Amino acid sequence: MAGRRIDLQDLLFGLFLVAVAVFTAVATWSLRVGTAANMGPGYMPRAIAVAVLGFGLFFVVRGLLAPFKGIAPPQPRAVVFILAAVAAFALLVTTAGLMIAAIVTIVIAGFASRETRPLETVLFGGAMAVGAVLLFVQALKLPVPIWPW
């Protein structure tokens, strides 16, 4: 479309991020925020909402100032494998444990692109699985099984 002066993809993404940030702020409005030294239950959701709002505003401005670029249509292969990866994680995390669920999820998601290299995907999946265990199980103490046994 000749003559369009905005990048619709960036603009829409920015508006989406702004909407997520506003929704988060509204949903957590009644929670106590506290301070950085004594965080309340609303501290992190609001801090993340502010960061997401900042990114959203950046993309809105960039979308309004950047020249038009069309939005590529969704690729069926990508949609199918990303949805399959999310489903696999949901089915595996409680039965196979976080390590196996994370690796399988990333390997399945890797099939969304023809450019993915299998060895790199498995190595990346392993690294992400270790990171997930360290973050969610060790640091945050969430009761998520690491292994099936």
CSV table of C-alpha atoms in Angstrom, one decimal:
chain,number,residue,atom,x,y,z
A,1,MET,CA,0.0,0.0,0.0
A,2,ALA,CA,1.8,3.1,-1.2
A,3,GLY,CA,1.5,6.2,0.9
A,4,ARG,CA,1.1,4.6,4.3
A,5,ARG,CA,3.5,6.3,6.7
A,6,ILE,CA,3.3,4.0,9.7
A,7,ASP,CA,4.7,0.6,10.5
A,8,LEU,CA,1.5,-1.2,11.4
A,9,GLN,CA,3.2,-4.3,12.9
A,10,ASP,CA,5.2,-2.2,15.4
A,11,LEU,CA,2.2,0.0,16.2
A,12,LEU,CA,-0.1,-3.0,16.9
A,13,PHE,CA,2.6,-4.7,19.0
A,14,GLY,CA,3.2,-1.6,21.0
A,15,LEU,CA,-0.6,-1.1,21.6
A,16,PHE,CA,-0.8,-4.7,22.7
A,17,LEU,CA,2.0,-4.2,25.2
A,18,VAL,CA,0.4,-1.0,26.5
A,19,ALA,CA,-2.9,-2.9,26.9
A,20,VAL,CA,-1.2,-5.7,28.9
A,21,ALA,CA,0.6,-3.2,31.1
A,22,VAL,CA,-2.7,-1.3,31.8
A,23,PHE,CA,-4.6,-4.5,32.5
A,24,THR,CA,-1.8,-5.6,34.9
A,25,ALA,CA,-1.9,-2.3,36.7
A,26,VAL,CA,-5.6,-2.4,37.1
A,27,ALA,CA,-5.7,-6.1,38.2
A,28,THR,CA,-3.0,-5.4,40.8
A,29,TRP,CA,-4.3,-2.0,42.0
A,30,SER,CA,-5.5,-3.3,45.4
A,31,LEU,CA,-2.3,-5.1,46.2
A,32,ARG,CA,0.2,-3.5,48.6
A,33,VAL,CA,3.3,-2.4,46.7
A,34,GLY,CA,5.8,-1.8,49.6
A,35,THR,CA,9.4,-0.8,48.9
A,36,ALA,CA,12.4,-2.4,47.2
A,37,ALA,CA,13.7,-3.6,50.6
A,38,ASN,CA,10.2,-4.8,51.8
A,39,MET,CA,8.3,-5.8,48.7
A,40,GLY,CA,4.6,-6.3,48.9
A,41,PRO,CA,2.6,-8.7,46.6
A,42,GLY,CA,2.0,-5.9,44.1
A,43,TYR,CA,5.6,-4.8,43.8
A,44,MET,CA,6.8,-7.1,41.0
A,45,PRO,CA,3.6,-7.1,38.9
A,46,ARG,CA,3.6,-3.3,38.9
A,47,ALA,CA,7.4,-3.1,38.2
A,48,ILE,CA,7.0,-5.5,35.3
A,49,ALA,CA,3.9,-3.6,34.1
A,50,VAL,CA,6.0,-0.3,34.1
A,51,ALA,CA,8.7,-2.0,32.1
A,52,VAL,CA,6.2,-3.5,29.6
A,53,LEU,CA,4.5,-0.1,29.3
A,54,GLY,CA,7.9,1.5,28.5
A,55,PHE,CA,8.5,-1.1,25.7
A,56,GLY,CA,5.0,-0.7,24.5
A,57,LEU,CA,5.3,3.1,24.2
A,58,PHE,CA,8.7,2.6,22.4
A,59,PHE,CA,7.1,0.4,19.8
A,60,VAL,CA,4.1,2.7,19.4
A,61,VAL,CA,6.4,5.7,18.7
A,62,ARG,CA,8.6,3.6,16.4
A,63,GLY,CA,5.5,2.4,14.6
A,64,LEU,CA,4.2,5.9,14.1
A,65,LEU,CA,7.6,7.2,12.9
A,66,ALA,CA,8.9,4.2,10.8
A,67,PRO,CA,8.0,3.7,7.2
A,68,PHE,CA,5.3,1.2,6.4
A,69,LYS,CA,6.2,-2.5,6.4
A,70,GLY,CA,3.6,-5.1,5.8
A,71,ILE,CA,2.6,-7.8,8.3
A,72,ALA,CA,3.7,-11.2,7.1
A,73,PRO,CA,0.8,-13.7,7.2
A,74,PRO,CA,1.1,-16.4,9.9
A,75,GLN,CA,2.8,-19.5,8.7
A,76,PRO,CA,0.8,-22.7,9.5
A,77,ARG,CA,3.9,-24.7,10.3
A,78,ALA,CA,4.9,-22.2,13.0
A,79,VAL,CA,1.4,-21.9,14.5
A,80,VAL,CA,1.1,-25.7,14.7
A,81,PHE,CA,4.5,-26.4,16.3
A,82,ILE,CA,4.3,-23.5,18.8
A,83,LEU,CA,0.8,-24.7,19.9
A,84,ALA,CA,2.1,-28.3,20.1
A,85,ALA,CA,5.1,-27.1,22.2
A,86,VAL,CA,2.8,-25.3,24.7
A,87,ALA,CA,0.5,-28.4,24.9
A,88,ALA,CA,3.5,-30.7,25.4
A,89,PHE,CA,4.8,-28.5,28.3
A,90,ALA,CA,1.4,-28.5,29.9
A,91,LEU,CA,1.1,-32.3,29.7
A,92,LEU,CA,4.6,-33.1,30.7
A,93,VAL,CA,5.6,-30.7,33.4
A,94,THR,CA,3.8,-32.5,36.3
A,95,THR,CA,4.4,-36.0,35.0
A,96,ALA,CA,7.9,-36.0,33.4
A,97,GLY,CA,9.3,-33.1,35.4
A,98,LEU,CA,10.5,-29.6,34.5
A,99,MET,CA,13.8,-30.7,32.9
A,100,ILE,CA,12.3,-33.1,30.4
A,101,ALA,CA,9.2,-30.9,29.8
A,102,ALA,CA,11.4,-27.9,29.0
A,103,ILE,CA,13.7,-29.7,26.7
A,104,VAL,CA,10.8,-31.4,24.8
A,105,THR,CA,9.0,-28.0,24.6
A,106,ILE,CA,12.0,-26.3,23.0
A,107,VAL,CA,12.7,-29.1,20.6
A,108,ILE,CA,9.1,-29.1,19.4
A,109,ALA,CA,9.1,-25.3,19.1
A,110,GLY,CA,12.3,-25.6,17.1
A,111,PHE,CA,10.3,-27.4,14.3
A,112,ALA,CA,8.4,-24.2,13.8
A,113,SER,CA,11.2,-22.9,11.6
A,114,ARG,CA,13.0,-24.7,8.8
A,115,GLU,CA,16.2,-22.9,9.8
A,116,THR,CA,16.5,-24.6,13.1
A,117,ARG,CA,19.5,-26.9,13.7
A,118,PRO,CA,18.7,-30.0,15.7
A,119,LEU,CA,21.9,-30.2,17.8
A,120,GLU,CA,21.7,-26.4,18.6
A,121,THR,CA,18.1,-26.8,19.6
A,122,VAL,CA,18.7,-29.7,22.0
A,123,LEU,CA,21.7,-27.9,23.6
A,124,PHE,CA,19.7,-24.7,23.9
A,125,GLY,CA,16.8,-26.7,25.4
A,126,GLY,CA,19.1,-28.3,27.9
A,127,ALA,CA,20.5,-24.9,28.9
A,128,MET,CA,17.0,-23.4,29.2
A,129,ALA,CA,15.9,-26.4,31.3
A,130,VAL,CA,18.7,-26.0,33.7
A,131,GLY,CA,18.0,-22.3,33.9
A,132,ALA,CA,14.3,-23.0,34.6
A,133,VAL,CA,15.1,-25.4,37.4
A,134,LEU,CA,17.5,-22.9,39.0
A,135,LEU,CA,15.0,-20.1,38.7
A,136,PHE,CA,11.7,-21.8,39.5
A,137,VAL,CA,12.7,-24.7,41.8
A,138,GLN,CA,15.9,-23.5,43.5
A,139,ALA,CA,15.5,-19.7,43.7
A,140,LEU,CA,11.7,-19.3,43.8
A,141,LYS,CA,11.1,-22.6,45.7
A,142,LEU,CA,8.1,-23.5,43.5
A,143,PRO,CA,6.9,-27.1,44.1
A,144,VAL,CA,7.6,-28.3,40.6
A,145,PRO,CA,9.0,-31.8,40.1
A,146,ILE,CA,12.4,-31.7,38.4
A,147,TRP,CA,12.5,-35.3,37.2
A,148,PRO,CA,9.7,-37.9,36.8
A,149,TRP,CA,11.1,-39.9,39.8
